[in-house]
Coordinates of C-alpha atoms and ligand atoms in Angstrom, one line a residue:
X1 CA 13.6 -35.7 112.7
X2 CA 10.0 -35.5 112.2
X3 CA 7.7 -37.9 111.2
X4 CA 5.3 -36.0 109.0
X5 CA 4.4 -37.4 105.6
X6 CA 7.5 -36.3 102.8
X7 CA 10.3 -36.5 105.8
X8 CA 13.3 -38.6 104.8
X9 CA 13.6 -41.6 107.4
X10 CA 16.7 -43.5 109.6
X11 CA 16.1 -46.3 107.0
X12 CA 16.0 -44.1 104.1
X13 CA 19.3 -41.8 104.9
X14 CA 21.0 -44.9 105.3
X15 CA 20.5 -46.2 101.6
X16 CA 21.1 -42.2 101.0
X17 CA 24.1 -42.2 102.3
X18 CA 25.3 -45.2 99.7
X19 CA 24.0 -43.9 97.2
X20 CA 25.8 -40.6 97.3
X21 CA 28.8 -41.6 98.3
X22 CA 28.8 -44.1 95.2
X23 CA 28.0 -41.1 93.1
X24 CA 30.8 -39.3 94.3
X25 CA 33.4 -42.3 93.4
X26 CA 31.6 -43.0 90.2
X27 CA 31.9 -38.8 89.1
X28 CA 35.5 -38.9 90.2
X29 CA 36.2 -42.5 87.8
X30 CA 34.1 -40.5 85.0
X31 CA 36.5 -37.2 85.8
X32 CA 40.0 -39.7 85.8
X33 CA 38.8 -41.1 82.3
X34 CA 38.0 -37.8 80.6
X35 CA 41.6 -36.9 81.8
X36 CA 42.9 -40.1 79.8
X37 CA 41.0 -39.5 77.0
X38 CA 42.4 -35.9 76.5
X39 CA 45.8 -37.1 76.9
X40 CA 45.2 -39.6 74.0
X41 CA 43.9 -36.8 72.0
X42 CA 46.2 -34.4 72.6
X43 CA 49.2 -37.3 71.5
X44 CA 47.1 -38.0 68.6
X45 CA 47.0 -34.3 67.6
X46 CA 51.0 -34.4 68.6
X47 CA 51.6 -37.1 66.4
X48 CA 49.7 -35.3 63.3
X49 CA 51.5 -32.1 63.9
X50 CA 54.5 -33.6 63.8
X51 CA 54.2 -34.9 60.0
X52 CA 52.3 -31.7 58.6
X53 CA 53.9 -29.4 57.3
X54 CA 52.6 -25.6 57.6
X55 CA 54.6 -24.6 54.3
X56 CA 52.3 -26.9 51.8
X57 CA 48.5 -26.0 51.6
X58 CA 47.8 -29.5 51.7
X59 CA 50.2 -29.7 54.4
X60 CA 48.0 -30.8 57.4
X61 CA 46.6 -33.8 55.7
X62 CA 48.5 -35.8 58.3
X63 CA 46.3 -34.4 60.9
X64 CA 43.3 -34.7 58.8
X65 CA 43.8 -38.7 58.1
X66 CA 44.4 -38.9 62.0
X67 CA 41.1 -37.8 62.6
X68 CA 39.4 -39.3 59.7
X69 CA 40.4 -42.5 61.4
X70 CA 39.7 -41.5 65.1
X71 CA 36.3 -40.2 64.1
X72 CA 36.0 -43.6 61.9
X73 CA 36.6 -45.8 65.1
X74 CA 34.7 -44.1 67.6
X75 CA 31.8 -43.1 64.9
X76 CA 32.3 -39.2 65.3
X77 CA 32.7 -36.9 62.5
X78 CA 36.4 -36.8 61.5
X79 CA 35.5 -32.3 62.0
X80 CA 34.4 -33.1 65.5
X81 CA 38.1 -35.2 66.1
X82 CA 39.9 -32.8 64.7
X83 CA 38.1 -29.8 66.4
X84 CA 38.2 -32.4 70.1
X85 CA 41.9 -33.1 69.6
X86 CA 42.7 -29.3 69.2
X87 CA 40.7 -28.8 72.3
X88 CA 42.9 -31.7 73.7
X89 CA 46.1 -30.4 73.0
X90 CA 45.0 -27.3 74.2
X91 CA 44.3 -28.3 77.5
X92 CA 47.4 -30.9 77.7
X93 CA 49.9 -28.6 77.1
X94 CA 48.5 -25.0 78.7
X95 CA 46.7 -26.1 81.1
X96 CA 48.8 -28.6 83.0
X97 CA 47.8 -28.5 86.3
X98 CA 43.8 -28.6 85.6
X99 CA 44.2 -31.5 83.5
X100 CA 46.1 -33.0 86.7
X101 CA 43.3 -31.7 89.1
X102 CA 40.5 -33.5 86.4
X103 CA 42.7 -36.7 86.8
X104 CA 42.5 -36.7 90.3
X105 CA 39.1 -36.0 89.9
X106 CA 39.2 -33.0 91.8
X107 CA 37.2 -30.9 89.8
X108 CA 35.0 -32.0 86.7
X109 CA 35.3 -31.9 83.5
X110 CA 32.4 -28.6 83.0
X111 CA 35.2 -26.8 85.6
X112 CA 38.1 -27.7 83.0
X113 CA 35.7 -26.0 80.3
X114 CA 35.1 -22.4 82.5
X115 CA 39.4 -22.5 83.5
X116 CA 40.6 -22.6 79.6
X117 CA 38.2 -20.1 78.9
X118 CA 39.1 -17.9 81.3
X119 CA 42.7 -18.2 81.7
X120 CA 43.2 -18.8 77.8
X121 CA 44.6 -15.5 77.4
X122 CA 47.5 -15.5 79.8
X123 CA 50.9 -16.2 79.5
X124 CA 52.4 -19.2 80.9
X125 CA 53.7 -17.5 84.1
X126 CA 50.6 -16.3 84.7
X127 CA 48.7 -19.1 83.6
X128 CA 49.7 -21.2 86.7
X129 CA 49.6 -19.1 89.4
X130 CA 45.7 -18.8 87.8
X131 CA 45.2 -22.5 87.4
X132 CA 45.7 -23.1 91.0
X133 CA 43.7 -20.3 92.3
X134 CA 40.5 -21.2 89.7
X135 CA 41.0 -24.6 90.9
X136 CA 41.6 -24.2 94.5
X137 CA 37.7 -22.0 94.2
X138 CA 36.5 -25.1 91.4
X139 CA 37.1 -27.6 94.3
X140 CA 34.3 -26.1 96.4
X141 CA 31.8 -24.5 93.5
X142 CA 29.7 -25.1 91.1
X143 CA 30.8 -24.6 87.2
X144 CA 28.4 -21.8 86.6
X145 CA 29.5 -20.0 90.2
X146 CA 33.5 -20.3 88.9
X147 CA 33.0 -19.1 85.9
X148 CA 32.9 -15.2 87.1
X149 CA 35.1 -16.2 89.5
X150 CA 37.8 -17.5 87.4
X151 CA 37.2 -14.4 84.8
X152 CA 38.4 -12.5 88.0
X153 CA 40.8 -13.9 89.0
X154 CA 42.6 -14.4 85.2
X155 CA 41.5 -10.1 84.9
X156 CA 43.8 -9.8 87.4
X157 CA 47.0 -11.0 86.1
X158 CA 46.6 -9.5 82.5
X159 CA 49.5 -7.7 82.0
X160 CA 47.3 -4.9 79.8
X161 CA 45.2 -2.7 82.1
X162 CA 41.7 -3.6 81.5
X163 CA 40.9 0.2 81.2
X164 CA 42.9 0.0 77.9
X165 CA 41.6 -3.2 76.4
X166 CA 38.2 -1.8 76.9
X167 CA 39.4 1.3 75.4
X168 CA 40.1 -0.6 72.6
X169 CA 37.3 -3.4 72.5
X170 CA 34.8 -1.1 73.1
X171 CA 35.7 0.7 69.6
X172 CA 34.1 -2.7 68.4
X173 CA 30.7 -2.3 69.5
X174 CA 27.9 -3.3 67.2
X175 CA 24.4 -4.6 66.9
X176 CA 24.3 -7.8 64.0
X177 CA 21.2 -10.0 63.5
X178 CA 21.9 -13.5 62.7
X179 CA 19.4 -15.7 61.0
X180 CA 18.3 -19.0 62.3
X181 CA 16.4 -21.8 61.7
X182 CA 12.4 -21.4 61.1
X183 CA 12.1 -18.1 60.7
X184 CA 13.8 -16.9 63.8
X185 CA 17.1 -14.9 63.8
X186 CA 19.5 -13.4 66.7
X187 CA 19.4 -9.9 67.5
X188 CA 22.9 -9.7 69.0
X189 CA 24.5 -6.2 71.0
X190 CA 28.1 -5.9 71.6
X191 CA 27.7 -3.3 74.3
X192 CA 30.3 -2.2 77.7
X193 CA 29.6 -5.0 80.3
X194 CA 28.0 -2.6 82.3
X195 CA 25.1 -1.4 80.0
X196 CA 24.0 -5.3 78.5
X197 CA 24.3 -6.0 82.5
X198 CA 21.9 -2.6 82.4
X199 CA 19.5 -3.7 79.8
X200 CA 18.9 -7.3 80.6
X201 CA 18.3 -6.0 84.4
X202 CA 15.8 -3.6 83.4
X203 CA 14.1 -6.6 80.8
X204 CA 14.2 -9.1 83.6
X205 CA 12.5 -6.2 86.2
X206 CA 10.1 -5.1 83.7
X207 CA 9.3 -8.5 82.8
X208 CA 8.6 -9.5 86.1
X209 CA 6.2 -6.4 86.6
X210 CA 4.4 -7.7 84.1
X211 CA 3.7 -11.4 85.2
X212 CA 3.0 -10.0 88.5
X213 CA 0.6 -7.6 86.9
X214 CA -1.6 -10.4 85.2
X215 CA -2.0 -14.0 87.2
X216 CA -3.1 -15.0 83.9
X217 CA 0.3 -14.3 82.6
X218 CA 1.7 -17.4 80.3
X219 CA 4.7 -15.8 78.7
X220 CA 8.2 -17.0 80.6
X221 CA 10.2 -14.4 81.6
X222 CA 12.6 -14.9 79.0
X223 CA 9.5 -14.6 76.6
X224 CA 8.4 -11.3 78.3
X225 CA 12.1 -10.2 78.1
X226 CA 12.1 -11.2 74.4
X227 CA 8.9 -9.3 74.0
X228 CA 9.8 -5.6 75.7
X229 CA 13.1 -5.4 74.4
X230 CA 11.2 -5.3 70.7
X231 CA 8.6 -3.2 72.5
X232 CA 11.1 -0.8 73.7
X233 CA 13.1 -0.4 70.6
X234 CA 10.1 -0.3 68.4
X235 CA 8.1 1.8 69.9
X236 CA 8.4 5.4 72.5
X237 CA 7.7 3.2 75.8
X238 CA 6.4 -0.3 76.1
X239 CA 2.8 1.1 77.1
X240 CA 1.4 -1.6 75.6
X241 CA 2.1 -4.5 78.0
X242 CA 1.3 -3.0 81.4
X243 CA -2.0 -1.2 81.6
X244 CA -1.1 0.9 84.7
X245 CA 2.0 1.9 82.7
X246 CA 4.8 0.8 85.5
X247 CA 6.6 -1.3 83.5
X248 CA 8.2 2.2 81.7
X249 CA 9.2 3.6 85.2
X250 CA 11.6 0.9 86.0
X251 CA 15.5 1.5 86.0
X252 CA 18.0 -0.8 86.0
X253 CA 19.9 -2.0 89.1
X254 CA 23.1 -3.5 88.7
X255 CA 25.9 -3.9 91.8
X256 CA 29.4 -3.0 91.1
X257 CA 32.5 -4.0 93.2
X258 CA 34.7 -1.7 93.7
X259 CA 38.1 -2.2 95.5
X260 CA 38.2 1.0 98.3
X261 CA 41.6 1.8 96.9
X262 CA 41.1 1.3 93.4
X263 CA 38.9 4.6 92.9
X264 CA 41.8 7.0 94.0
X265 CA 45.4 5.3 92.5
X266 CA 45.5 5.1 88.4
X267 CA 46.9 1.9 88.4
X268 CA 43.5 0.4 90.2
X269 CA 42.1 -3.2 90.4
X270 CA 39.5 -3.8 87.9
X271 CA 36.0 -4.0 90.1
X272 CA 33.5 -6.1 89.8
X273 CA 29.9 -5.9 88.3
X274 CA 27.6 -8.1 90.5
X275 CA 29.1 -11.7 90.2
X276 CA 29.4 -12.1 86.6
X277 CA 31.9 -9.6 84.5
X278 CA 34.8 -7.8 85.7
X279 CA 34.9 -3.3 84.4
X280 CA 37.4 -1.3 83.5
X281 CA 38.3 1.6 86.2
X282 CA 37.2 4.0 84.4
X283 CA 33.8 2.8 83.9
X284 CA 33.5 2.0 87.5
X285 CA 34.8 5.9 88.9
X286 CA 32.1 7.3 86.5
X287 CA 29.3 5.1 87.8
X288 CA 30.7 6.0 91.3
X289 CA 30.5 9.5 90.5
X290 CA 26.8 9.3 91.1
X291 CA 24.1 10.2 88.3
X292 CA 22.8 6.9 88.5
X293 CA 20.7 4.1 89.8
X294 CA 24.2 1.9 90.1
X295 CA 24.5 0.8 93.9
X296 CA 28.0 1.3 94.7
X297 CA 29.7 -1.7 96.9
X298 CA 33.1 -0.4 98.0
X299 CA 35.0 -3.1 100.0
X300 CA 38.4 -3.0 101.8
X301 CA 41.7 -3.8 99.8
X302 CA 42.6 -6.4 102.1
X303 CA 40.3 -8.1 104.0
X304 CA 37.5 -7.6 100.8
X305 CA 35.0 -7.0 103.6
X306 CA 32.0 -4.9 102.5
X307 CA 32.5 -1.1 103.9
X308 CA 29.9 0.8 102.4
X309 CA 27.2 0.4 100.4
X310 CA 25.3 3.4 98.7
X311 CA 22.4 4.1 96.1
X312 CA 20.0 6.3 95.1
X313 CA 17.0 3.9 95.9
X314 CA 15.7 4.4 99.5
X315 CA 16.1 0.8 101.1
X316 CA 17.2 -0.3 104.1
X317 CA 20.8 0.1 104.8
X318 CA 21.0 -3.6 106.5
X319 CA 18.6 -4.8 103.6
X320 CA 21.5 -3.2 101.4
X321 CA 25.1 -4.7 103.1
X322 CA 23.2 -7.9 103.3
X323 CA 22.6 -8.0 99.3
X324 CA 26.0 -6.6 98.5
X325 CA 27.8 -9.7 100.9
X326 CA 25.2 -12.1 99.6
X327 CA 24.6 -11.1 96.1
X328 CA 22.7 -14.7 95.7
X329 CA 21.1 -17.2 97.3
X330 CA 23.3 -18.6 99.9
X331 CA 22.8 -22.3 99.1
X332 CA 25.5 -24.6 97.7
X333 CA 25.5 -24.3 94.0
X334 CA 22.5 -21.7 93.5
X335 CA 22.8 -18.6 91.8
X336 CA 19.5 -16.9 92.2
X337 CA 20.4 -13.1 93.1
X338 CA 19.6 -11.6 95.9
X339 CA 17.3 -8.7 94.9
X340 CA 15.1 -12.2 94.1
X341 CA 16.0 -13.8 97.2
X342 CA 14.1 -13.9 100.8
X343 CA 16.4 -12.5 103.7
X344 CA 16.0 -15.6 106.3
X345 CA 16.8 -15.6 109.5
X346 CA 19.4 -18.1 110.0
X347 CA 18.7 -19.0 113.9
X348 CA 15.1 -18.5 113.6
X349 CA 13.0 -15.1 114.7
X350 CA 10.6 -16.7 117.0
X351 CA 13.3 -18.9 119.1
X352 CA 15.2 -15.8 119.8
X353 CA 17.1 -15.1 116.0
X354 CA 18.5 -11.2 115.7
X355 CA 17.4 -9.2 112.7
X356 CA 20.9 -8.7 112.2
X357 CA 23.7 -8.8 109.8
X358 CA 25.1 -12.1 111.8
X359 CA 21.7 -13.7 111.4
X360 CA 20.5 -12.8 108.3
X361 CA 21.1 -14.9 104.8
X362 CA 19.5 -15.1 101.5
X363 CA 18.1 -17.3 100.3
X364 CA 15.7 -17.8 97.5
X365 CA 12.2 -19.6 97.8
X366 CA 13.3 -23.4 96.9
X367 CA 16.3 -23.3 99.5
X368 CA 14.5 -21.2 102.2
X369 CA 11.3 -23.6 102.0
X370 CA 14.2 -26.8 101.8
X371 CA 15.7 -24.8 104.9
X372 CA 12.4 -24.9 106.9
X373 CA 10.8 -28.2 105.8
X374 CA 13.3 -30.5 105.4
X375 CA 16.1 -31.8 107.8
X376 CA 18.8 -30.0 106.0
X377 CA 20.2 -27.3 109.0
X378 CA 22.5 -24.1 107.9
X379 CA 25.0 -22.0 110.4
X380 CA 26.3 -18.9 109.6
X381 CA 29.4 -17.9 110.8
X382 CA 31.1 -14.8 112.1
X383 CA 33.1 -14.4 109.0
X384 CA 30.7 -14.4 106.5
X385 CA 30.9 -18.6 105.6
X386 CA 27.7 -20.9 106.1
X387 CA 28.1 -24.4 106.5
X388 CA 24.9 -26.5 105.1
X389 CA 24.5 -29.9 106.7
X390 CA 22.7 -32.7 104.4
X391 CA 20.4 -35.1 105.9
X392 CA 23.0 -37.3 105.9
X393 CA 25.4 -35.6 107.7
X394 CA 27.3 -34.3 104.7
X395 CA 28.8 -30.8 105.4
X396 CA 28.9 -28.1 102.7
X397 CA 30.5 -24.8 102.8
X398 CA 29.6 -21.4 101.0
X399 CA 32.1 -19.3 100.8
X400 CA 30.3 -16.4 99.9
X401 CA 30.7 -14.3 96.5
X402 CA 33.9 -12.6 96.6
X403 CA 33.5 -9.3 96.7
X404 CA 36.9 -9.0 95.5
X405 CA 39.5 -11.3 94.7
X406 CA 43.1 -10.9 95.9
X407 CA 46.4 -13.3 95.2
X408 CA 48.4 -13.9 98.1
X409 CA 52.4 -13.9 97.5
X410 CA 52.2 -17.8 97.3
X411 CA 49.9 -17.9 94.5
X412 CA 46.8 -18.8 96.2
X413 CA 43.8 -17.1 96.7
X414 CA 42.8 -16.3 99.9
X415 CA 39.4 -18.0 101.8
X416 CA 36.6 -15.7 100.8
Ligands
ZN501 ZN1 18.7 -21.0 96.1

């Protein structure tokens, strides 16, 4: 450890070290009481539902008193009660084993949130075999990095094809504007996963352009975005807010996963589209078919390694199997994708590092400046997983985003 000015020292890692160990205890006390304060709930809703009676229009007013006096004592809304001990009953009686893994204080309670929501859909078989997959992932990520995860993993176990519910949702496609507060309203698209993915990749490029552009820039990029998406549908090209007109020229790029096998058998996986929503099979063969800026990622139906990668955008083929296996900043917890992302060397260039796929990460900015300038150290090992080691000798792993995600015959999914 160094001695320069802003370096952590013996002294200081040692009250560190308390300190987050204390935090860990106290998140996984906070985790065991949200558990008991469902299971309150949900026998407080139990109670109510067991006096109403579904035949009389006024036949819930059981429920309602219960929460009229819940609310009362704890100085909530009696709607809020009734709406938390729905939630509660929900989650008691579905959701089992997640409330048991939030007891244990396995996972937290922003985790419970993103399994329900996924898995709500699936039957009870199903429903557990997902629970202890999404929490077997939840016990290593964040929240926000389950949450496509889990919407994987529950895609999976549908028993509809999701070529036909898209079929069918995709008949419901519409553009509604809904009116806020102060004069704003919501311009809202219901569009195919793969063309809102499309749009807000252009906006966010395009947007970017545009900051870079002008150092005087002082719109935020969701500002800018906000900005060229009324540009662009109001007008023939958004000449207006990039004087060398480059902003116009840029096309979307969105990754999509696509299980090897899946694009020749009909009854195919769904695949992937970068990280966040899983595509029917239909969509992904057509964008596979070429005519498009789509860079394809096909991976193997086992091992989910990355086989190929392909696009119409001259890059670098390692630069391109290095963004498909990364697809974000390698770090514990970030989600900053890759195309944003510096490629580091892992073992550094000048004491001998590769440029190659084994040495290479991504990282963005913060983490690969946090990397170089701080005592926190990162190995990257053969099979794709980095371990980051804390400056108090804590040891994190990233898994990597799955390119895929596969059950195994007991139920659980495998390391990826
Ligand atoms: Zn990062």
């Amino acid at each position: 450890m160094g001695t320069d000015a802003g370096t952590l020292r013996e002294a200081d890692l040692i009250v560190l070290d308390g300190l987050v160990s204390a935090l860990v205890e106290t998140r996984k006390g906070i985790a065991a009481f949200q558990a008991l304060e469902t299971s309150l709930l949900a026998s407080a809703m139990a109670l109510g539902v067991d006096r109403s009676d579904a035949s009389r229009s006024d036949g819930d007013m059981p429920l309602r008193a219960i929460a009229a006096e819940v609310g009362a004592a704890l100085r909530v809304s009696d709607r809020t009660v009734q709406r938390r001990l729905g939630e509660a009953s929900r989650l008691a009686t579905r959701f089992p084993v997640t409330l048991a893994a939030l007891t244990e204080g396995r996972i937290s309670r922003a985790h419970v949130d993103v399994i329900v929501d996924a898995g709500e859909r699936l039957d009870e078989d199903e429903r557990i075999r997902f629970e202890t997959a999404a929490i077997a992932v939840a016990e290593r990520e964040t929240a926000a990095r389950l949450r496509p995860i889990a919407r994987l993993l529950a895609e999976r176990l549908m028993p509809q094809m999701l070529s036909e519910r898209h079929a069918a949702a995709r008949e419901s496609r519409c553009v509604d504007v809904r009116d806020l507060d102060d004069g704003m309203s919501q311009l809202l698209a219901v569009l195919p996963s793969t063309l809102a993915h499309g749009i807000r990749s252009r906006l966010t490029a395009m947007a970017t352009a545009v900051a870079d552009a002008d150092a005087a820039e002082e719109r935020t990029v969701d500002q800018l975005r906000a900005d060229l998406l009324a540009d662009l549908a109001l007008t023939a090209d958004p000449q207006g807010l990039d004087e060398r007109g480059l902003v116009a020229e840029i096309r979307a790029v969105v990754h999509v996963t696509v299980p090897a096998l899946t694009l020749a058998r009909e009854d195919g996986d769904a695949a992937m589209l970068e990280g966040s929503a899983p595509i029917d099979i239909d969509t992904a063969r057509l964008l596979c078919a070429g005519e498009t800026s789509w860079e394809r990622v096909l991976t193997h139906p086992v091992t989910q390694a990355v086989l190929a990668v392909d696009t119409y955008r001259p890059t670098a083929e390692l630069r391109r199997l290095l963004r498909a296996r990364d697809q974000r900043c390698r770090f514990p917890g970030c989600r900053v994708p890759a195309h944003r992302c510096d490629l580091d060397h892992v073992h550094d260039h000048a004491l001998g590092g590769a440029t190659a796929q084994a040495n290479l990460a991504h990282e963005c900015r913060r983490h690969h400046v946090l990397k170089h300038h701080s005592a926190w150290t990162v190995v990257l090992h053969p099979d794709r997983t980095m371990t980051w080691t804390s400056p108090t000798g804590r040891e994190y792993p990233d898994a990597g985003v799955p390119p895929g995600v596969a059950f195994t015959d007991d139920g659980e999914s495998p390391p990826f």
